[in-house]
Amino acid sequence: GMAGALEPHMETLRRELRAPDPAVLSVLLALIAVAITILLWRFVQGRRSGRRAVLLLGLCDAGKTLLFARLLTGKYRDTQTSITDSSAVYRVSSDKSTNVTLIDLPGHESLRLQFLERFKAAARAIVFVVDSVAFQREVKDVAEFLYQVLVDSTVLKNAPALLIACNKQDVTMAKSAKLIQQQLEKELNTLRVTRSAAPTSLDAMGGPAQLGKKGKDFDFSQLPMKVEFVECSARGSKGEEGDADFEGLEKWLAKVA
Amino acid sequence: MLDFFTIFSKGGLVLWCFQGVRGPAAAATAPVNALIRSVLLQERGGSNSFTHEALTLKYKLDNQFELVFVVGFQKILTLTYVDKLIDDVHKEFRDKYRNEFQQKGTLALLNGTFDFKDDFTRLLREAEESSKTRAPVAMKTFEQSLKSQKTIKCMIETRGEKPKEKVKPKKNKGSKKEGIEVVAPGKAPAGEKQLPGAGDREELSKDEILQKNREEFFKRHMKAGERASKSPKPEAQKEKGKKPRVWDLGNSNAKVLDYSNSATNGSTEPGPVEEFDPDTALGDRNREPGRLYDLEYESDDETEEEKIVPNPSKTSTKKGGLGGMFGMLKGLVGSKSLTREDMDPVLEKMKDHLIAKNVAAEIAVQLCESVAKKLEGKVMGTFTTVTSTVKQALQEALVQILQPQRRVDVLRDVLDAQRQHRPYVVTFCGVNGVGKSTNLAKISFWLIENGFSVLIAACDTFRAGAVEQLRTHTRRLNALHPPESHGGRTMVQLYEKGYGKDAAGIAMEAISYARNQGFDVVLVDTAGRMQDNAPLMTALAKLIAVNAPDLVLFVGEALVGNEAVDQLVKFNKALADHSMAQTPRLIDGIVLTKFDTIDDKVGAAISMTYITSKPIVFVGTGQTYCDLRSLNAKAVVAALMKA
């Protein structure tokens, strides 16, 4: 049956190969060329769009959405609590023609982990925005979220560059980046111990990853990725009409892109 | 009259804002943030209005372009045109800026200037005028009403009388109604002399009908049945000419009713021996003697009372033909927006599925409503069906609910308290038999493993053996972790004052004892109490208000169904009512026990977190000390959505 049906086709193919008819041969070659082009294109595309995203993470009211708007348009916008992510292509201002996709993720407790799950694989770099004014009050929550980001298996594997942006520096009570770094290191040190001692979750797949080196106090230099601290202000010292103060952030973005 | 009207994208950018009667721009952000956090993010999107301090907020979601429209006005005003205004503004805004949204996406939102003020003021004016144009309706005079045209005869109701009208006779006393209510004439006042006249003769002939109706009614409502039996008596007394009513069992004398045989009252003679058929008593003849068979698994179809709502999908399946096929093809290829009718059958099925998985019924309904609101008008992607979109959205909503709204790290807080040289106090409360003492022992074991010393306060002074149970646990824990291996200090100690004393007092003494002796954690065990028991709830509220514990844990079992909602609501209410402080201490966390007894009917977790929006701190999965886990939201949701 089947073999019998294929036989005439095989015959024609063999006949063609022996005595090539230019029309059929050219059609065959064209098809092969198209196939190869498609494969190449997809390969290149995949490699290029692998990890081109810069994620903006942080607690609620840290200023992520305003930072996002300022980076993209330079203008001040009123913002509300984000419920979903926003993404746009950000052209780095230097003469390099590279561009990255800025993704602003919601900071609310019920949403942050879900959205992180969705976008962590595409992350080339992470900007963790911290509210420097409310930091003293929120240090435990900031540290917990940062811990959850850092022990994530995908993040540890890809080791995207991490920038901790201490936002809201235009307010006089804002803490400096150095102080924030010290406090976070201390808090993460404690969290390592308490988190690994927490009761295992249902259906747990292995224990939580270890952060930093055992035995020594936690330090940001112990992490597999590059961590930097920078001060910035999305609102800007001149109020809503002026520009935002974030040269450090822009320089870092240019470096990372 | 509006305070403000904002239009913002779901990503957080405010596109346009209208400042109404008063208030600077900043006044709009705080209430809207509160709206987002409490309604949209907690999946309470069923109703579209929300109250925050002095403002009422109404909102509308546009799921196609990811926009939110919010209007705020004073709570004391009742503006009738607000709903219509929001709908009109939504349509107008969407149509005006449709191109920009579709083409440029996020950048359009960022760069676009949305000059909507003129359109908005026009729509507002139209809405206000439309609410004013309806002139007040003049009341009808009595001659115009239908009642004056009724005669006495048609007012008499015989068949089809509703049982509810039995309550009405109390009103008859004052009113000068010309009609009569035959249903409960027992309470008719003497003033209505028309009763014995015309109505009675009709009653006589309809005696049997009344009696039949009354028996039927008696069967349906037991309570009201008493009233039915009372009424015949005064009826019989009114007119001596009436036939006495013959009941089936009444009027017979006691002898006829006596079914006991003569050998009673102390006689030791056995009654006539009944025919004992071993077959019917034993059942299966072929069973092995002495063996206990396993319970045979039958797929039970539970008759659920919730399935009152007739399935609306029956009507939708009727329309078909070419239009239906086109719609299906269009749906497959994409660019089809979801409508309520498309989603309803799927949501019904999901709701029933959730209820079958032990989620409380009202919560399943609210969840499905909220998901419907979130998906209405959304454009589906290519090759996605309605079912998959709805399921995806529901799954996200469930994970969102189970994510804790605040930090869940007891050890971290204990370390903090340790640094401040004060003990960390945890109180366990719940109804009877959920596993408070068992899980208290498990938690103290876990704390000891982590190097904290624990004082157990036995504030259950009611249940027999409660103190002994805790003493046994203490002894066992000390045997597992002897003082020698912890630098010579006893890791667990029990503080008890016997039975019958005041629980709040014992708790206070235990806490000061712990502070003096340097214990790290105090675990307070309270007696189980039903949520309806007012004095006991007051006592619990007093214990919590007076001692101000760091963590109030509600212990609930995973087997509970709809009861979970009632328990948590009443417990929270009692704690809030009896607290003197401005911000009352409510339940801070939930311990979900007996999790090993439910296979995948994990709905109780959803019910509890939805009602309180507080996290599940621990999960108890057995009766040994190691059976303590923390909640894994993804695993629970996967078990819940599994078919």
JSON list of C-alpha atoms in Angstrom, two decimals, chain A residues 46-220:
[
{"chain": "A", "resi": 46, "resn": "GLY", "atom": "CA", "xyz": [16.68, 34.00, 19.93]},
{"chain": "A", "resi": 47, "resn": "ARG", "atom": "CA", "xyz": [20.18, 34.90, 20.88]},
{"chain": "A", "resi": 48, "resn": "ARG", "atom": "CA", "xyz": [19.55, 38.58, 20.58]},
{"chain": "A", "resi": 49, "resn": "SER", "atom": "CA", "xyz": [16.30, 38.73, 22.49]},
{"chain": "A", "resi": 50, "resn": "GLY", "atom": "CA", "xyz": [17.50, 36.30, 25.11]},
{"chain": "A", "resi": 51, "resn": "ARG", "atom": "CA", "xyz": [18.03, 38.66, 27.97]},
{"chain": "A", "resi": 52, "resn": "ARG", "atom": "CA", "xyz": [17.46, 42.26, 27.08]},
{"chain": "A", "resi": 53, "resn": "ALA", "atom": "CA", "xyz": [15.24, 43.29, 29.94]},
{"chain": "A", "resi": 54, "resn": "VAL", "atom": "CA", "xyz": [16.02, 45.53, 32.87]},
{"chain": "A", "resi": 55, "resn": "LEU", "atom": "CA", "xyz": [13.56, 44.94, 35.68]},
{"chain": "A", "resi": 56, "resn": "LEU", "atom": "CA", "xyz": [12.48, 47.66, 38.09]},
{"chain": "A", "resi": 57, "resn": "LEU", "atom": "CA", "xyz": [11.68, 46.00, 41.41]},
{"chain": "A", "resi": 58, "resn": "GLY", "atom": "CA", "xyz": [10.96, 47.35, 44.84]},
{"chain": "A", "resi": 59, "resn": "LEU", "atom": "CA", "xyz": [8.36, 47.74, 47.55]},
{"chain": "A", "resi": 60, "resn": "CYS", "atom": "CA", "xyz": [5.11, 49.62, 47.08]},
{"chain": "A", "resi": 61, "resn": "ASP", "atom": "CA", "xyz": [5.60, 53.41, 46.88]},
{"chain": "A", "resi": 62, "resn": "ALA", "atom": "CA", "xyz": [9.32, 53.14, 46.25]},
{"chain": "A", "resi": 63, "resn": "GLY", "atom": "CA", "xyz": [8.98, 55.23, 43.09]},
{"chain": "A", "resi": 64, "resn": "LYS", "atom": "CA", "xyz": [9.43, 52.62, 40.38]},
{"chain": "A", "resi": 65, "resn": "THR", "atom": "CA", "xyz": [6.70, 53.85, 38.06]},
{"chain": "A", "resi": 66, "resn": "LEU", "atom": "CA", "xyz": [7.85, 57.48, 38.29]},
{"chain": "A", "resi": 67, "resn": "LEU", "atom": "CA", "xyz": [11.43, 56.41, 37.63]},
{"chain": "A", "resi": 68, "resn": "PHE", "atom": "CA", "xyz": [10.19, 54.46, 34.63]},
{"chain": "A", "resi": 69, "resn": "ALA", "atom": "CA", "xyz": [8.35, 57.48, 33.27]},
{"chain": "A", "resi": 70, "resn": "ARG", "atom": "CA", "xyz": [11.29, 59.81, 33.88]},
{"chain": "A", "resi": 71, "resn": "LEU", "atom": "CA", "xyz": [13.76, 57.50, 32.19]},
{"chain": "A", "resi": 72, "resn": "LEU", "atom": "CA", "xyz": [11.64, 57.14, 29.13]},
{"chain": "A", "resi": 73, "resn": "THR", "atom": "CA", "xyz": [10.24, 60.63, 28.70]},
{"chain": "A", "resi": 74, "resn": "GLY", "atom": "CA", "xyz": [12.01, 62.89, 31.15]},
{"chain": "A", "resi": 75, "resn": "LYS", "atom": "CA", "xyz": [8.69, 64.31, 32.27]},
{"chain": "A", "resi": 76, "resn": "TYR", "atom": "CA", "xyz": [7.01, 64.07, 35.65]},
{"chain": "A", "resi": 77, "resn": "ARG", "atom": "CA", "xyz": [3.78, 62.04, 35.80]},
{"chain": "A", "resi": 78, "resn": "ASP", "atom": "CA", "xyz": [1.34, 61.40, 38.62]},
{"chain": "A", "resi": 79, "resn": "THR", "atom": "CA", "xyz": [1.22, 57.77, 39.53]},
{"chain": "A", "resi": 80, "resn": "GLN", "atom": "CA", "xyz": [-0.96, 55.29, 41.35]},
{"chain": "A", "resi": 81, "resn": "THR", "atom": "CA", "xyz": [-0.24, 51.82, 42.69]},
{"chain": "A", "resi": 82, "resn": "SER", "atom": "CA", "xyz": [0.54, 49.62, 39.70]},
{"chain": "A", "resi": 83, "resn": "ILE", "atom": "CA", "xyz": [-1.49, 46.49, 39.25]},
{"chain": "A", "resi": 84, "resn": "THR", "atom": "CA", "xyz": [0.26, 45.19, 36.21]},
{"chain": "A", "resi": 85, "resn": "ASP", "atom": "CA", "xyz": [3.61, 45.47, 34.51]},
{"chain": "A", "resi": 86, "resn": "SER", "atom": "CA", "xyz": [4.57, 48.11, 31.95]},
{"chain": "A", "resi": 87, "resn": "SER", "atom": "CA", "xyz": [7.39, 47.69, 29.49]},
{"chain": "A", "resi": 88, "resn": "ALA", "atom": "CA", "xyz": [8.96, 49.93, 26.90]},
{"chain": "A", "resi": 89, "resn": "VAL", "atom": "CA", "xyz": [12.20, 50.12, 24.94]},
{"chain": "A", "resi": 90, "resn": "TYR", "atom": "CA", "xyz": [14.75, 52.46, 26.43]},
{"chain": "A", "resi": 91, "resn": "ARG", "atom": "CA", "xyz": [17.34, 53.92, 24.16]},
{"chain": "A", "resi": 92, "resn": "VAL", "atom": "CA", "xyz": [20.59, 54.47, 26.00]},
{"chain": "A", "resi": 93, "resn": "SER", "atom": "CA", "xyz": [21.49, 58.12, 25.53]},
{"chain": "A", "resi": 94, "resn": "SER", "atom": "CA", "xyz": [25.07, 57.64, 24.45]},
{"chain": "A", "resi": 95, "resn": "ASP", "atom": "CA", "xyz": [25.91, 57.09, 20.81]},
{"chain": "A", "resi": 96, "resn": "LYS", "atom": "CA", "xyz": [25.71, 53.32, 21.14]},
{"chain": "A", "resi": 97, "resn": "SER", "atom": "CA", "xyz": [22.73, 52.05, 19.27]},
{"chain": "A", "resi": 98, "resn": "THR", "atom": "CA", "xyz": [21.94, 49.46, 21.85]},
{"chain": "A", "resi": 99, "resn": "ASN", "atom": "CA", "xyz": [18.66, 49.50, 23.59]},
{"chain": "A", "resi": 100, "resn": "VAL", "atom": "CA", "xyz": [17.17, 47.62, 26.49]},
{"chain": "A", "resi": 101, "resn": "THR", "atom": "CA", "xyz": [13.61, 46.91, 27.48]},
{"chain": "A", "resi": 102, "resn": "LEU", "atom": "CA", "xyz": [12.69, 48.57, 30.73]},
{"chain": "A", "resi": 103, "resn": "ILE", "atom": "CA", "xyz": [10.07, 46.62, 32.62]},
{"chain": "A", "resi": 104, "resn": "ASP", "atom": "CA", "xyz": [8.30, 48.19, 35.59]},
{"chain": "A", "resi": 105, "resn": "LEU", "atom": "CA", "xyz": [6.85, 45.51, 37.87]},
{"chain": "A", "resi": 106, "resn": "PRO", "atom": "CA", "xyz": [4.23, 46.12, 40.56]},
{"chain": "A", "resi": 107, "resn": "GLY", "atom": "CA", "xyz": [5.55, 46.19, 44.09]},
{"chain": "A", "resi": 108, "resn": "HIS", "atom": "CA", "xyz": [2.45, 45.12, 45.94]},
{"chain": "A", "resi": 109, "resn": "GLU", "atom": "CA", "xyz": [2.94, 42.04, 48.13]},
{"chain": "A", "resi": 110, "resn": "SER", "atom": "CA", "xyz": [0.32, 39.93, 46.41]},
{"chain": "A", "resi": 111, "resn": "LEU", "atom": "CA", "xyz": [1.66, 40.58, 42.93]},
{"chain": "A", "resi": 112, "resn": "ARG", "atom": "CA", "xyz": [5.39, 40.99, 43.17]},
{"chain": "A", "resi": 113, "resn": "LEU", "atom": "CA", "xyz": [6.40, 37.35, 43.22]},
{"chain": "A", "resi": 114, "resn": "GLN", "atom": "CA", "xyz": [4.03, 36.39, 40.42]},
{"chain": "A", "resi": 115, "resn": "PHE", "atom": "CA", "xyz": [5.42, 39.05, 38.10]},
{"chain": "A", "resi": 116, "resn": "LEU", "atom": "CA", "xyz": [8.99, 38.27, 39.09]},
{"chain": "A", "resi": 117, "resn": "GLU", "atom": "CA", "xyz": [8.36, 34.66, 38.09]},
{"chain": "A", "resi": 118, "resn": "ARG", "atom": "CA", "xyz": [7.20, 35.79, 34.70]},
{"chain": "A", "resi": 119, "resn": "PHE", "atom": "CA", "xyz": [10.07, 38.11, 33.87]},
{"chain": "A", "resi": 120, "resn": "LYS", "atom": "CA", "xyz": [13.07, 36.80, 35.75]},
{"chain": "A", "resi": 121, "resn": "ALA", "atom": "CA", "xyz": [14.28, 34.60, 32.90]},
{"chain": "A", "resi": 122, "resn": "ALA", "atom": "CA", "xyz": [14.57, 37.59, 30.58]},
{"chain": "A", "resi": 123, "resn": "ALA", "atom": "CA", "xyz": [16.37, 39.80, 33.07]},
{"chain": "A", "resi": 124, "resn": "ARG", "atom": "CA", "xyz": [19.72, 41.17, 32.01]},
{"chain": "A", "resi": 125, "resn": "ALA", "atom": "CA", "xyz": [19.91, 43.51, 34.96]},
{"chain": "A", "resi": 126, "resn": "ILE", "atom": "CA", "xyz": [17.80, 44.33, 37.99]},
{"chain": "A", "resi": 127, "resn": "VAL", "atom": "CA", "xyz": [17.24, 47.75, 39.50]},
{"chain": "A", "resi": 128, "resn": "PHE", "atom": "CA", "xyz": [15.99, 47.40, 43.05]},
{"chain": "A", "resi": 129, "resn": "VAL", "atom": "CA", "xyz": [14.39, 50.71, 44.04]},
{"chain": "A", "resi": 130, "resn": "VAL", "atom": "CA", "xyz": [14.42, 51.57, 47.75]},
{"chain": "A", "resi": 131, "resn": "ASP", "atom": "CA", "xyz": [12.52, 54.38, 49.44]},
{"chain": "A", "resi": 132, "resn": "SER", "atom": "CA", "xyz": [15.31, 56.07, 51.38]},
{"chain": "A", "resi": 133, "resn": "VAL", "atom": "CA", "xyz": [12.93, 58.08, 53.54]},
{"chain": "A", "resi": 134, "resn": "ALA", "atom": "CA", "xyz": [10.85, 55.17, 54.82]},
{"chain": "A", "resi": 135, "resn": "PHE", "atom": "CA", "xyz": [13.80, 52.79, 54.87]},
{"chain": "A", "resi": 136, "resn": "GLN", "atom": "CA", "xyz": [14.25, 52.78, 58.61]},
{"chain": "A", "resi": 137, "resn": "ARG", "atom": "CA", "xyz": [10.69, 51.67, 59.09]},
{"chain": "A", "resi": 138, "resn": "GLU", "atom": "CA", "xyz": [10.60, 49.20, 56.24]},
{"chain": "A", "resi": 139, "resn": "VAL", "atom": "CA", "xyz": [14.07, 47.69, 56.47]},
{"chain": "A", "resi": 140, "resn": "LYS", "atom": "CA", "xyz": [12.76, 44.21, 57.30]},
{"chain": "A", "resi": 141, "resn": "ASP", "atom": "CA", "xyz": [10.32, 44.20, 54.37]},
{"chain": "A", "resi": 142, "resn": "VAL", "atom": "CA", "xyz": [12.95, 45.52, 51.96]},
{"chain": "A", "resi": 143, "resn": "ALA", "atom": "CA", "xyz": [15.41, 42.90, 53.11]},
{"chain": "A", "resi": 144, "resn": "GLU", "atom": "CA", "xyz": [12.85, 40.14, 52.80]},
{"chain": "A", "resi": 145, "resn": "PHE", "atom": "CA", "xyz": [11.98, 41.02, 49.23]},
{"chain": "A", "resi": 146, "resn": "LEU", "atom": "CA", "xyz": [15.63, 41.42, 48.31]},
{"chain": "A", "resi": 147, "resn": "TYR", "atom": "CA", "xyz": [16.33, 38.05, 49.89]},
{"chain": "A", "resi": 148, "resn": "GLN", "atom": "CA", "xyz": [13.55, 36.42, 47.87]},
{"chain": "A", "resi": 149, "resn": "VAL", "atom": "CA", "xyz": [14.99, 37.90, 44.69]},
{"chain": "A", "resi": 150, "resn": "LEU", "atom": "CA", "xyz": [18.53, 36.84, 45.51]},
{"chain": "A", "resi": 151, "resn": "VAL", "atom": "CA", "xyz": [17.83, 33.22, 46.42]},
{"chain": "A", "resi": 152, "resn": "ASP", "atom": "CA", "xyz": [15.72, 32.62, 43.34]},
{"chain": "A", "resi": 153, "resn": "SER", "atom": "CA", "xyz": [17.33, 29.81, 41.35]},
{"chain": "A", "resi": 154, "resn": "THR", "atom": "CA", "xyz": [16.98, 31.55, 37.98]},
{"chain": "A", "resi": 155, "resn": "VAL", "atom": "CA", "xyz": [18.51, 34.74, 39.31]},
{"chain": "A", "resi": 156, "resn": "LEU", "atom": "CA", "xyz": [21.42, 32.85, 40.83]},
{"chain": "A", "resi": 157, "resn": "LYS", "atom": "CA", "xyz": [22.02, 31.01, 37.59]},
{"chain": "A", "resi": 158, "resn": "ASN", "atom": "CA", "xyz": [21.91, 34.07, 35.31]},
{"chain": "A", "resi": 159, "resn": "ALA", "atom": "CA", "xyz": [23.49, 36.45, 37.81]},
{"chain": "A", "resi": 160, "resn": "PRO", "atom": "CA", "xyz": [22.11, 39.67, 36.32]},
{"chain": "A", "resi": 161, "resn": "ALA", "atom": "CA", "xyz": [23.80, 42.86, 37.43]},
{"chain": "A", "resi": 162, "resn": "LEU", "atom": "CA", "xyz": [22.07, 44.34, 40.45]},
{"chain": "A", "resi": 163, "resn": "LEU", "atom": "CA", "xyz": [21.74, 48.03, 41.18]},
{"chain": "A", "resi": 164, "resn": "ILE", "atom": "CA", "xyz": [20.18, 49.20, 44.42]},
{"chain": "A", "resi": 165, "resn": "ALA", "atom": "CA", "xyz": [18.76, 52.64, 43.71]},
{"chain": "A", "resi": 166, "resn": "CYS", "atom": "CA", "xyz": [18.17, 54.65, 46.86]},
{"chain": "A", "resi": 167, "resn": "ASN", "atom": "CA", "xyz": [15.32, 56.80, 45.69]},
{"chain": "A", "resi": 168, "resn": "LYS", "atom": "CA", "xyz": [13.68, 59.93, 47.15]},
{"chain": "A", "resi": 169, "resn": "GLN", "atom": "CA", "xyz": [16.97, 61.63, 47.95]},
{"chain": "A", "resi": 170, "resn": "ASP", "atom": "CA", "xyz": [15.33, 65.00, 47.41]},
{"chain": "A", "resi": 171, "resn": "VAL", "atom": "CA", "xyz": [13.76, 64.74, 50.86]},
{"chain": "A", "resi": 172, "resn": "THR", "atom": "CA", "xyz": [16.10, 65.88, 53.64]},
{"chain": "A", "resi": 173, "resn": "MET", "atom": "CA", "xyz": [15.43, 62.89, 55.87]},
{"chain": "A", "resi": 174, "resn": "ALA", "atom": "CA", "xyz": [16.60, 60.41, 53.26]},
{"chain": "A", "resi": 175, "resn": "LYS", "atom": "CA", "xyz": [19.24, 57.92, 54.33]},
{"chain": "A", "resi": 176, "resn": "SER", "atom": "CA", "xyz": [22.47, 57.72, 52.41]},
{"chain": "A", "resi": 177, "resn": "ALA", "atom": "CA", "xyz": [23.36, 54.81, 50.18]},
{"chain": "A", "resi": 178, "resn": "LYS", "atom": "CA", "xyz": [26.18, 53.75, 52.49]},
{"chain": "A", "resi": 179, "resn": "LEU", "atom": "CA", "xyz": [23.88, 53.50, 55.49]},
{"chain": "A", "resi": 180, "resn": "ILE", "atom": "CA", "xyz": [21.33, 51.55, 53.49]},
{"chain": "A", "resi": 181, "resn": "GLN", "atom": "CA", "xyz": [24.00, 49.14, 52.35]},
{"chain": "A", "resi": 182, "resn": "GLN", "atom": "CA", "xyz": [25.19, 48.51, 55.91]},
{"chain": "A", "resi": 183, "resn": "GLN", "atom": "CA", "xyz": [21.68, 48.00, 57.23]},
{"chain": "A", "resi": 184, "resn": "LEU", "atom": "CA", "xyz": [20.73, 45.67, 54.40]},
{"chain": "A", "resi": 185, "resn": "GLU", "atom": "CA", "xyz": [23.85, 43.57, 54.92]},
{"chain": "A", "resi": 186, "resn": "LYS", "atom": "CA", "xyz": [23.07, 43.21, 58.60]},
{"chain": "A", "resi": 187, "resn": "GLU", "atom": "CA", "xyz": [19.44, 42.35, 57.96]},
{"chain": "A", "resi": 188, "resn": "LEU", "atom": "CA", "xyz": [20.22, 39.84, 55.23]},
{"chain": "A", "resi": 189, "resn": "ASN", "atom": "CA", "xyz": [22.71, 38.20, 57.55]},
{"chain": "A", "resi": 190, "resn": "THR", "atom": "CA", "xyz": [19.95, 37.56, 60.07]},
{"chain": "A", "resi": 191, "resn": "LEU", "atom": "CA", "xyz": [17.49, 36.54, 57.39]},
{"chain": "A", "resi": 192, "resn": "ARG", "atom": "CA", "xyz": [19.80, 33.85, 56.11]},
{"chain": "A", "resi": 193, "resn": "VAL", "atom": "CA", "xyz": [19.55, 32.10, 59.43]},
{"chain": "A", "resi": 194, "resn": "THR", "atom": "CA", "xyz": [15.86, 32.57, 60.10]},
{"chain": "A", "resi": 195, "resn": "ARG", "atom": "CA", "xyz": [14.74, 31.73, 56.59]},
{"chain": "A", "resi": 196, "resn": "SER", "atom": "CA", "xyz": [16.67, 28.49, 56.44]},
{"chain": "A", "resi": 197, "resn": "ALA", "atom": "CA", "xyz": [15.26, 27.54, 59.84]},
{"chain": "A", "resi": 198, "resn": "ALA", "atom": "CA", "xyz": [11.64, 28.16, 58.85]},
{"chain": "A", "resi": 199, "resn": "PRO", "atom": "CA", "xyz": [9.42, 25.09, 58.60]},
{"chain": "A", "resi": 200, "resn": "THR", "atom": "CA", "xyz": [9.71, 23.49, 55.19]},
{"chain": "A", "resi": 201, "resn": "SER", "atom": "CA", "xyz": [6.87, 24.20, 52.85]},
{"chain": "A", "resi": 202, "resn": "LEU", "atom": "CA", "xyz": [4.48, 21.57, 51.57]},
{"chain": "A", "resi": 203, "resn": "ASP", "atom": "CA", "xyz": [5.89, 19.94, 48.45]},
{"chain": "A", "resi": 204, "resn": "ALA", "atom": "CA", "xyz": [9.23, 21.54, 49.11]},
{"chain": "A", "resi": 205, "resn": "MET", "atom": "CA", "xyz": [11.82, 20.81, 46.49]},
{"chain": "A", "resi": 206, "resn": "GLY", "atom": "CA", "xyz": [15.05, 20.94, 48.41]},
{"chain": "A", "resi": 207, "resn": "GLY", "atom": "CA", "xyz": [15.97, 23.61, 50.89]},
{"chain": "A", "resi": 208, "resn": "PRO", "atom": "CA", "xyz": [16.41, 27.32, 50.18]},
{"chain": "A", "resi": 209, "resn": "ALA", "atom": "CA", "xyz": [19.66, 28.31, 48.58]},
{"chain": "A", "resi": 210, "resn": "GLN", "atom": "CA", "xyz": [22.43, 29.58, 50.77]},
{"chain": "A", "resi": 211, "resn": "LEU", "atom": "CA", "xyz": [23.20, 33.25, 50.40]},
{"chain": "A", "resi": 212, "resn": "GLY", "atom": "CA", "xyz": [26.79, 34.32, 50.57]},
{"chain": "A", "resi": 213, "resn": "LYS", "atom": "CA", "xyz": [29.46, 32.41, 52.45]},
{"chain": "A", "resi": 214, "resn": "LYS", "atom": "CA", "xyz": [28.75, 30.40, 55.53]},
{"chain": "A", "resi": 215, "resn": "GLY", "atom": "CA", "xyz": [30.57, 31.37, 58.67]},
{"chain": "A", "resi": 216, "resn": "LYS", "atom": "CA", "xyz": [31.32, 34.91, 57.57]},
{"chain": "A", "resi": 217, "resn": "ASP", "atom": "CA", "xyz": [28.99, 37.86, 57.92]},
{"chain": "A", "resi": 218, "resn": "PHE", "atom": "CA", "xyz": [26.97, 38.53, 54.82]},
{"chain": "A", "resi": 219, "resn": "ASP", "atom": "CA", "xyz": [28.47, 40.98, 52.37]},
{"chain": "A", "resi": 220, "resn": "PHE", "atom": "CA", "xyz": [27.18, 42.04, 48.99]}
]
